[in-house]
Structures are given as structure tokens and as C-alpha cells.
PDB file of C-alpha atoms and ligand atoms in Angstrom:
ATOM      1  CA  MET A   1      38.769  13.007 -74.576  1.00  0.00           C
ATOM      2  CA  GLN A   2      37.525  10.671 -77.421  1.00  0.00           C
ATOM      3  CA  HIS A   3      40.900   9.722 -78.269  1.00  0.00           C
ATOM      4  CA  ASN A   4      41.835   8.938 -74.731  1.00  0.00           C
ATOM      5  CA  ALA A   5      38.594   6.580 -74.553  1.00  0.00           C
ATOM      6  CA  VAL A   6      39.571   4.980 -77.601  1.00  0.00           C
ATOM      7  CA  GLN A   7      43.153   4.366 -76.192  1.00  0.00           C
ATOM      8  CA  MET A   8      41.602   2.590 -72.921  1.00  0.00           C
ATOM      9  CA  ASP A   9      39.739   0.638 -74.787  1.00  0.00           C
ATOM     10  CA  ARG A  10      42.710  -0.798 -76.714  1.00  0.00           C
ATOM     11  CA  VAL A  11      43.976  -1.006 -73.259  1.00  0.00           C
ATOM     12  CA  GLN A  12      41.705  -3.113 -71.654  1.00  0.00           C
ATOM     13  CA  GLN A  13      41.159  -5.418 -74.880  1.00  0.00           C
ATOM     14  CA  GLU A  14      45.010  -5.846 -75.191  1.00  0.00           C
ATOM     15  CA  THR A  15      45.823  -6.521 -71.333  1.00  0.00           C
ATOM     16  CA  PRO A  16      44.633 -10.139 -70.437  1.00  0.00           C
ATOM     17  CA  LYS A  17      43.028 -10.416 -66.858  1.00  0.00           C
ATOM     18  CA  ALA A  18      46.005 -11.031 -64.252  1.00  0.00           C
ATOM     19  CA  GLY A  19      46.800 -14.495 -63.262  1.00  0.00           C
ATOM     20  CA  ILE A  20      46.107 -16.043 -59.806  1.00  0.00           C
ATOM     21  CA  LEU A  21      49.229 -18.587 -58.262  1.00  0.00           C
ATOM     22  CA  GLU A  22      48.158 -21.062 -55.487  1.00  0.00           C
ATOM     23  CA  VAL A  23      51.056 -22.837 -53.983  1.00  0.00           C
ATOM     24  CA  VAL A  24      50.124 -26.192 -51.947  1.00  0.00           C
ATOM     25  CA  CYS A  25      53.511 -27.438 -50.155  1.00  0.00           C
ATOM     26  CA  GLY A  26      54.656 -29.333 -47.345  1.00  0.00           C
ATOM     27  CA  PRO A  27      56.026 -32.643 -46.459  1.00  0.00           C
ATOM     28  CA  MET A  28      55.744 -35.944 -47.991  1.00  0.00           C
ATOM     29  CA  PHE A  29      52.364 -37.848 -46.995  1.00  0.00           C
ATOM     30  CA  ALA A  30      50.707 -34.723 -46.499  1.00  0.00           C
ATOM     31  CA  GLY A  31      47.964 -35.022 -49.253  1.00  0.00           C
ATOM     32  CA  LYS A  32      49.134 -32.575 -51.734  1.00  0.00           C
ATOM     33  CA  THR A  33      48.250 -34.482 -54.507  1.00  0.00           C
ATOM     34  CA  ALA A  34      44.780 -35.372 -53.238  1.00  0.00           C
ATOM     35  CA  PHE A  35      44.355 -31.343 -53.016  1.00  0.00           C
ATOM     36  CA  LEU A  36      45.507 -30.882 -56.714  1.00  0.00           C
ATOM     37  CA  MET A  37      43.037 -33.322 -57.856  1.00  0.00           C
ATOM     38  CA  ARG A  38      39.968 -31.678 -56.009  1.00  0.00           C
ATOM     39  CA  HIS A  39      41.179 -28.661 -57.750  1.00  0.00           C
ATOM     40  CA  ILE A  40      41.314 -30.096 -61.298  1.00  0.00           C
ATOM     41  CA  VAL A  41      37.979 -31.899 -60.899  1.00  0.00           C
ATOM     42  CA  GLU A  42      36.462 -28.362 -59.500  1.00  0.00           C
ATOM     43  CA  GLN A  43      38.125 -26.354 -62.520  1.00  0.00           C
ATOM     44  CA  GLN A  44      36.890 -28.807 -64.955  1.00  0.00           C
ATOM     45  CA  GLN A  45      33.417 -28.779 -63.393  1.00  0.00           C
ATOM     46  CA  LEU A  46      33.521 -24.894 -64.306  1.00  0.00           C
ATOM     47  CA  GLY A  47      34.344 -25.685 -67.924  1.00  0.00           C
ATOM     48  CA  LYS A  48      37.942 -24.928 -67.982  1.00  0.00           C
ATOM     49  CA  VAL A  49      40.948 -26.878 -69.716  1.00  0.00           C
ATOM     50  CA  VAL A  50      43.103 -27.726 -67.454  1.00  0.00           C
ATOM     51  CA  CYS A  51      46.957 -28.975 -68.045  1.00  0.00           C
ATOM     52  CA  VAL A  52      48.146 -31.187 -65.602  1.00  0.00           C
ATOM     53  CA  LEU A  53      52.126 -31.248 -65.652  1.00  0.00           C
ATOM     54  CA  GLN A  54      54.417 -33.952 -64.001  1.00  0.00           C
ATOM     55  CA  PRO A  55      58.110 -33.916 -64.004  1.00  0.00           C
ATOM     56  CA  ALA A  56      60.134 -36.379 -66.103  1.00  0.00           C
ATOM     57  CA  HIS A  57      62.048 -37.323 -62.982  1.00  0.00           C
ATOM     58  CA  ASP A  58      59.098 -38.699 -60.667  1.00  0.00           C
ATOM     59  CA  THR A  59      58.915 -41.940 -61.804  1.00  0.00           C
ATOM     60  CA  ARG A  60      56.815 -43.719 -59.247  1.00  0.00           C
ATOM     61  CA  SER A  61      53.174 -42.450 -60.661  1.00  0.00           C
ATOM     62  CA  GLY A  62      54.634 -44.104 -64.248  1.00  0.00           C
ATOM     63  CA  ASN A  63      54.383 -41.762 -67.588  1.00  0.00           C
ATOM     64  CA  GLY A  64      51.255 -40.229 -68.214  1.00  0.00           C
ATOM     65  CA  SER A  65      49.394 -39.776 -64.783  1.00  0.00           C
ATOM     66  CA  ILE A  66      49.660 -38.104 -61.322  1.00  0.00           C
ATOM     67  CA  ARG A  67      48.998 -40.286 -58.487  1.00  0.00           C
ATOM     68  CA  ALA A  68      47.869 -39.785 -54.438  1.00  0.00           C
ATOM     69  CA  HIS A  69      49.204 -41.814 -51.859  1.00  0.00           C
ATOM     70  CA  ASN A  70      45.235 -42.540 -51.392  1.00  0.00           C
ATOM     71  CA  GLY A  71      45.953 -44.385 -54.805  1.00  0.00           C
ATOM     72  CA  LYS A  72      43.905 -42.276 -56.834  1.00  0.00           C
ATOM     73  CA  LYS A  73      45.491 -41.320 -60.362  1.00  0.00           C
ATOM     74  CA  MET A  74      44.739 -38.453 -63.129  1.00  0.00           C
ATOM     75  CA  PRO A  75      46.177 -38.057 -66.402  1.00  0.00           C
ATOM     76  CA  ALA A  76      49.318 -35.694 -66.879  1.00  0.00           C
ATOM     77  CA  GLN A  77      51.789 -34.688 -69.218  1.00  0.00           C
ATOM     78  CA  THR A  78      55.604 -35.181 -68.388  1.00  0.00           C
ATOM     79  CA  VAL A  79      57.432 -31.866 -68.718  1.00  0.00           C
ATOM     80  CA  GLU A  80      61.275 -32.853 -69.129  1.00  0.00           C
ATOM     81  CA  ALA A  81      62.178 -29.116 -68.091  1.00  0.00           C
ATOM     82  CA  ALA A  82      60.807 -25.979 -66.509  1.00  0.00           C
ATOM     83  CA  GLU A  83      61.373 -23.987 -69.756  1.00  0.00           C
ATOM     84  CA  HIS A  84      58.737 -26.075 -71.815  1.00  0.00           C
ATOM     85  CA  VAL A  85      55.581 -25.192 -69.130  1.00  0.00           C
ATOM     86  CA  VAL A  86      54.495 -22.375 -71.082  1.00  0.00           C
ATOM     87  CA  ALA A  87      54.345 -23.878 -74.521  1.00  0.00           C
ATOM     88  CA  LEU A  88      52.564 -27.124 -72.611  1.00  0.00           C
ATOM     89  CA  ALA A  89      49.810 -25.159 -71.411  1.00  0.00           C
ATOM     90  CA  ALA A  90      49.373 -23.503 -74.747  1.00  0.00           C
ATOM     91  CA  ASN A  91      45.718 -24.850 -75.278  1.00  0.00           C
ATOM     92  CA  ALA A  92      44.520 -24.202 -71.427  1.00  0.00           C
ATOM     93  CA  SER A  93      43.724 -21.586 -68.930  1.00  0.00           C
ATOM     94  CA  VAL A  94      44.601 -23.794 -65.940  1.00  0.00           C
ATOM     95  CA  VAL A  95      47.591 -25.153 -65.206  1.00  0.00           C
ATOM     96  CA  VAL A  96      48.180 -27.741 -62.618  1.00  0.00           C
ATOM     97  CA  ILE A  97      52.052 -28.809 -61.748  1.00  0.00           C
ATOM     98  CA  ASP A  98      52.674 -31.511 -59.401  1.00  0.00           C
ATOM     99  CA  GLU A  99      56.153 -32.524 -57.564  1.00  0.00           C
ATOM    100  CA  ALA A 100      57.489 -29.095 -58.728  1.00  0.00           C
ATOM    101  CA  HIS A 101      60.713 -29.525 -56.822  1.00  0.00           C
ATOM    102  CA  PHE A 102      62.035 -31.504 -59.162  1.00  0.00           C
ATOM    103  CA  LEU A 103      61.706 -28.746 -61.634  1.00  0.00           C
ATOM    104  CA  GLY A 104      63.790 -26.420 -59.543  1.00  0.00           C
ATOM    105  CA  GLY A 105      64.264 -22.884 -59.329  1.00  0.00           C
ATOM    106  CA  GLN A 106      63.724 -22.776 -62.946  1.00  0.00           C
ATOM    107  CA  LEU A 107      60.012 -23.172 -62.512  1.00  0.00           C
ATOM    108  CA  VAL A 108      59.428 -19.162 -61.070  1.00  0.00           C
ATOM    109  CA  GLU A 109      60.022 -17.691 -64.498  1.00  0.00           C
ATOM    110  CA  PRO A 110      57.816 -19.852 -66.339  1.00  0.00           C
ATOM    111  CA  CYS A 111      55.342 -19.657 -63.484  1.00  0.00           C
ATOM    112  CA  ARG A 112      55.572 -15.436 -63.782  1.00  0.00           C
ATOM    113  CA  GLU A 113      54.932 -15.646 -67.791  1.00  0.00           C
ATOM    114  CA  LEU A 114      51.518 -18.050 -67.045  1.00  0.00           C
ATOM    115  CA  LEU A 115      50.581 -15.264 -64.679  1.00  0.00           C
ATOM    116  CA  LYS A 116      50.810 -12.281 -66.805  1.00  0.00           C
ATOM    117  CA  ARG A 117      49.104 -14.501 -69.284  1.00  0.00           C
ATOM    118  CA  GLY A 118      46.396 -14.693 -66.959  1.00  0.00           C
ATOM    119  CA  TYR A 119      46.311 -18.297 -66.350  1.00  0.00           C
ATOM    120  CA  ARG A 120      45.235 -19.609 -63.317  1.00  0.00           C
ATOM    121  CA  VAL A 121      48.198 -21.749 -61.594  1.00  0.00           C
ATOM    122  CA  MET A 122      48.147 -24.238 -58.950  1.00  0.00           C
ATOM    123  CA  VAL A 123      51.952 -25.700 -57.976  1.00  0.00           C
ATOM    124  CA  ALA A 124      52.405 -28.464 -55.471  1.00  0.00           C
ATOM    125  CA  GLY A 125      55.554 -29.979 -54.119  1.00  0.00           C
ATOM    126  CA  ILE A 126      57.926 -30.739 -51.290  1.00  0.00           C
ATOM    127  CA  ASP A 127      58.902 -27.654 -49.890  1.00  0.00           C
ATOM    128  CA  THR A 128      61.828 -29.115 -47.282  1.00  0.00           C
ATOM    129  CA  ASP A 129      64.590 -31.699 -48.166  1.00  0.00           C
ATOM    130  CA  HIS A 130      65.477 -34.740 -46.482  1.00  0.00           C
ATOM    131  CA  LEU A 131      67.801 -32.524 -44.685  1.00  0.00           C
ATOM    132  CA  GLY A 132      65.126 -29.856 -43.533  1.00  0.00           C
ATOM    133  CA  ASP A 133      66.274 -27.240 -45.776  1.00  0.00           C
ATOM    134  CA  ALA A 134      64.216 -24.966 -48.060  1.00  0.00           C
ATOM    135  CA  PHE A 135      63.498 -26.952 -51.649  1.00  0.00           C
ATOM    136  CA  GLU A 136      63.418 -24.527 -54.642  1.00  0.00           C
ATOM    137  CA  PRO A 137      61.194 -23.215 -56.588  1.00  0.00           C
ATOM    138  CA  PHE A 138      58.823 -22.774 -53.047  1.00  0.00           C
ATOM    139  CA  PRO A 139      60.657 -19.848 -51.657  1.00  0.00           C
ATOM    140  CA  ALA A 140      60.140 -17.751 -54.328  1.00  0.00           C
ATOM    141  CA  LEU A 141      56.747 -19.328 -55.668  1.00  0.00           C
ATOM    142  CA  CYS A 142      55.295 -18.706 -51.903  1.00  0.00           C
ATOM    143  CA  SER A 143      56.391 -14.881 -51.815  1.00  0.00           C
ATOM    144  CA  MET A 144      54.652 -14.569 -55.406  1.00  0.00           C
ATOM    145  CA  ALA A 145      51.498 -16.578 -54.266  1.00  0.00           C
ATOM    146  CA  HIS A 146      47.750 -15.250 -53.815  1.00  0.00           C
ATOM    147  CA  ALA A 147      47.345 -18.275 -51.720  1.00  0.00           C
ATOM    148  CA  VAL A 148      49.795 -21.138 -49.612  1.00  0.00           C
ATOM    149  CA  HIS A 149      48.122 -24.140 -48.788  1.00  0.00           C
ATOM    150  CA  ARG A 150      51.251 -25.846 -46.624  1.00  0.00           C
ATOM    151  CA  LEU A 151      49.470 -28.989 -45.691  1.00  0.00           C
ATOM    152  CA  HIS A 152      50.873 -31.856 -42.985  1.00  0.00           C
ATOM    153  CA  GLY A 153      50.168 -35.178 -42.085  1.00  0.00           C
ATOM    154  CA  VAL A 154      51.052 -37.268 -38.938  1.00  0.00           C
ATOM    155  CA  CYS A 155      54.383 -37.892 -37.473  1.00  0.00           C
ATOM    156  CA  THR A 156      55.727 -41.636 -37.289  1.00  0.00           C
ATOM    157  CA  GLN A 157      57.005 -41.047 -34.027  1.00  0.00           C
ATOM    158  CA  CYS A 158      54.803 -38.744 -31.741  1.00  0.00           C
ATOM    159  CA  GLY A 159      51.294 -38.315 -33.846  1.00  0.00           C
ATOM    160  CA  SER A 160      51.768 -34.567 -33.887  1.00  0.00           C
ATOM    161  CA  PRO A 161      51.640 -32.554 -37.524  1.00  0.00           C
ATOM    162  CA  SER A 162      54.349 -33.593 -39.637  1.00  0.00           C
ATOM    163  CA  THR A 163      56.024 -30.778 -40.994  1.00  0.00           C
ATOM    164  CA  HIS A 164      58.925 -32.790 -42.263  1.00  0.00           C
ATOM    165  CA  THR A 165      60.370 -35.727 -44.229  1.00  0.00           C
ATOM    166  CA  ALA A 166      62.713 -38.315 -42.740  1.00  0.00           C
ATOM    167  CA  ARG A 167      64.659 -40.166 -45.213  1.00  0.00           C
ATOM    168  CA  LEU A 168      64.950 -43.768 -44.069  1.00  0.00           C
ATOM    169  CA  VAL A 169      67.753 -45.238 -46.190  1.00  0.00           C
ATOM    170  CA  GLN A 170      71.417 -44.064 -46.691  1.00  0.00           C
ATOM    171  CA  SER A 171      71.990 -41.482 -49.714  1.00  0.00           C
ATOM    172  CA  GLU A 172      73.647 -38.288 -50.234  1.00  0.00           C
ATOM    173  CA  ASP A 173      71.205 -37.435 -53.382  1.00  0.00           C
ATOM    174  CA  ARG A 174      69.028 -34.614 -52.970  1.00  0.00           C
ATOM    175  CA  PHE A 175      66.395 -36.363 -55.233  1.00  0.00           C
ATOM    176  CA  LEU A 176      66.040 -39.844 -54.440  1.00  0.00           C
ATOM    177  CA  VAL A 177      62.418 -40.998 -55.757  1.00  0.00           C
ATOM    178  CA  GLY A 178      60.882 -43.319 -52.824  1.00  0.00           C
ATOM    179  CA  GLY A 179      57.645 -43.902 -51.292  1.00  0.00           C
ATOM    180  CA  ALA A 180      57.198 -45.129 -47.850  1.00  0.00           C
ATOM    181  CA  GLU A 181      59.753 -47.584 -47.621  1.00  0.00           C
ATOM    182  CA  SER A 182      62.293 -44.531 -48.123  1.00  0.00           C
ATOM    183  CA  TYR A 183      60.705 -41.548 -46.073  1.00  0.00           C
ATOM    184  CA  GLU A 184      58.370 -41.315 -43.312  1.00  0.00           C
ATOM    185  CA  PRO A 185      56.816 -37.893 -42.248  1.00  0.00           C
ATOM    186  CA  ARG A 186      57.995 -36.461 -38.860  1.00  0.00           C
ATOM    187  CA  CYS A 187      57.505 -33.276 -36.615  1.00  0.00           C
ATOM    188  CA  GLY A 188      59.806 -30.804 -36.238  1.00  0.00           C
ATOM    189  CA  SER A 189      61.215 -32.065 -33.134  1.00  0.00           C
ATOM    190  CA  CYS A 190      61.467 -35.652 -34.062  1.00  0.00           C
ATOM    191  CA  PHE A 191      63.011 -35.071 -37.227  1.00  0.00           C
ATOM    192  CA  LYS A 192      65.944 -33.442 -35.244  1.00  0.00           C
ATOM    193  CA  ARG A 193      65.754 -35.909 -32.051  1.00  0.00           C
ATOM    194  CA  VAL A 194      65.327 -39.430 -33.976  1.00  0.00           C
ATOM    195  CA  PRO A 195      68.034 -40.670 -36.330  1.00  0.00           C
ATOM    196  CA  GLN A 196      67.501 -41.190 -39.683  1.00  0.00           C
TER     197      GLN A 196
HETATM  198 ZN1   ZN B 201      57.190 -35.842 -33.727  1.00  0.00          ZN
END
């Protein structure tokens, strides 16, 4: 019996606390980055070391920061590829990733690894592309998440909650970085009905 008790102690010491994954998704102009910023401040106030990551592809906010549409900025580290996420988070216990659609489906495994290691992870990004199709890594991450916050803005055509992002400029590229000059929020019905 004593032997079993020693073994249990060892198991408890070697098994890290299970991680927590939250997903913040939705169309552009829904307040996703502002939501992340509130989470970052809350975790810092709890004394946690927060690793804030932003994909290198997102050039809108410039290097070294995430920026919400309300103009607020916060420092962030640039991540070149999903495979670097775990190493960049080494000194933190909380990881926040903005604009995660730029990292694609390759982000799923690093997130699984962070959860195994007991991290609190929050991943934000656009979950449908300009054609209305699902954007990786969100289908997989939503199925793993402890909480999914799907945010919406306001449809520019009818004022209903926006669930889609309409592209206003001609481009076949799935990844076209832009702001209000290139995209606008629309509800599902105006997204289909009004030409882009
Ligand atoms: Zn509408």
C-alpha cells in the first residue's frame, strides 16, 4: 500500500495541471482583439506571465504589437510559423495568439502541446474567409476548446449582427491584409445578396 502511495505522489508531481483553451472567433470588426486585450490585462493583474503572439503575416499593426479597431495597442512578439509557438511561450503560463488564421491548421498541434503542458491558451482570429468558407485552424480548435466566444459586429447593409466579412476589392488571394478600405462586416443574408 505504501508503495502505491509513493507512486501516486510521483504521478501527481509529474502530471501538470490540464491546460485551458479559449477561442475568440468571428468576422472582422467584431471586437476580437479588444476581447483579447481585456483577457491579457486580467491575467497580468493575477500575476501571470502572458506571452502575446502575432503572426508575421499581419502587417497592419506593425511589428511588436497587436492593435484593436478602437485604436488600442499592446506589445506582442512576432511568430513566423506555428511550429515556433511552444518555444516562444517557454517563460509564460498564459499564451494569447491574435490573427491565428494566418498560422493555419499547423497551429492545432502546438495548441495541443501547450494544453498538455498546462498552459492557459486564448486563440483569436477570423473563422470564415471572404467566400464564407471555414478558416483553419478554427474548426479543429473550436472542437478542442473549453469555451468558444463567437463575436459579431454590425452588418453595414442592414444593421443585423454580422457573421461574415465581405471583401470590397478584387483579389483571388485568400490572405489579403486590409482594413475598412478592403472589407466590411455583413450578416449572412447580405453577404450572399449584395455583390462584393
Ligand atoms: Zn445584413
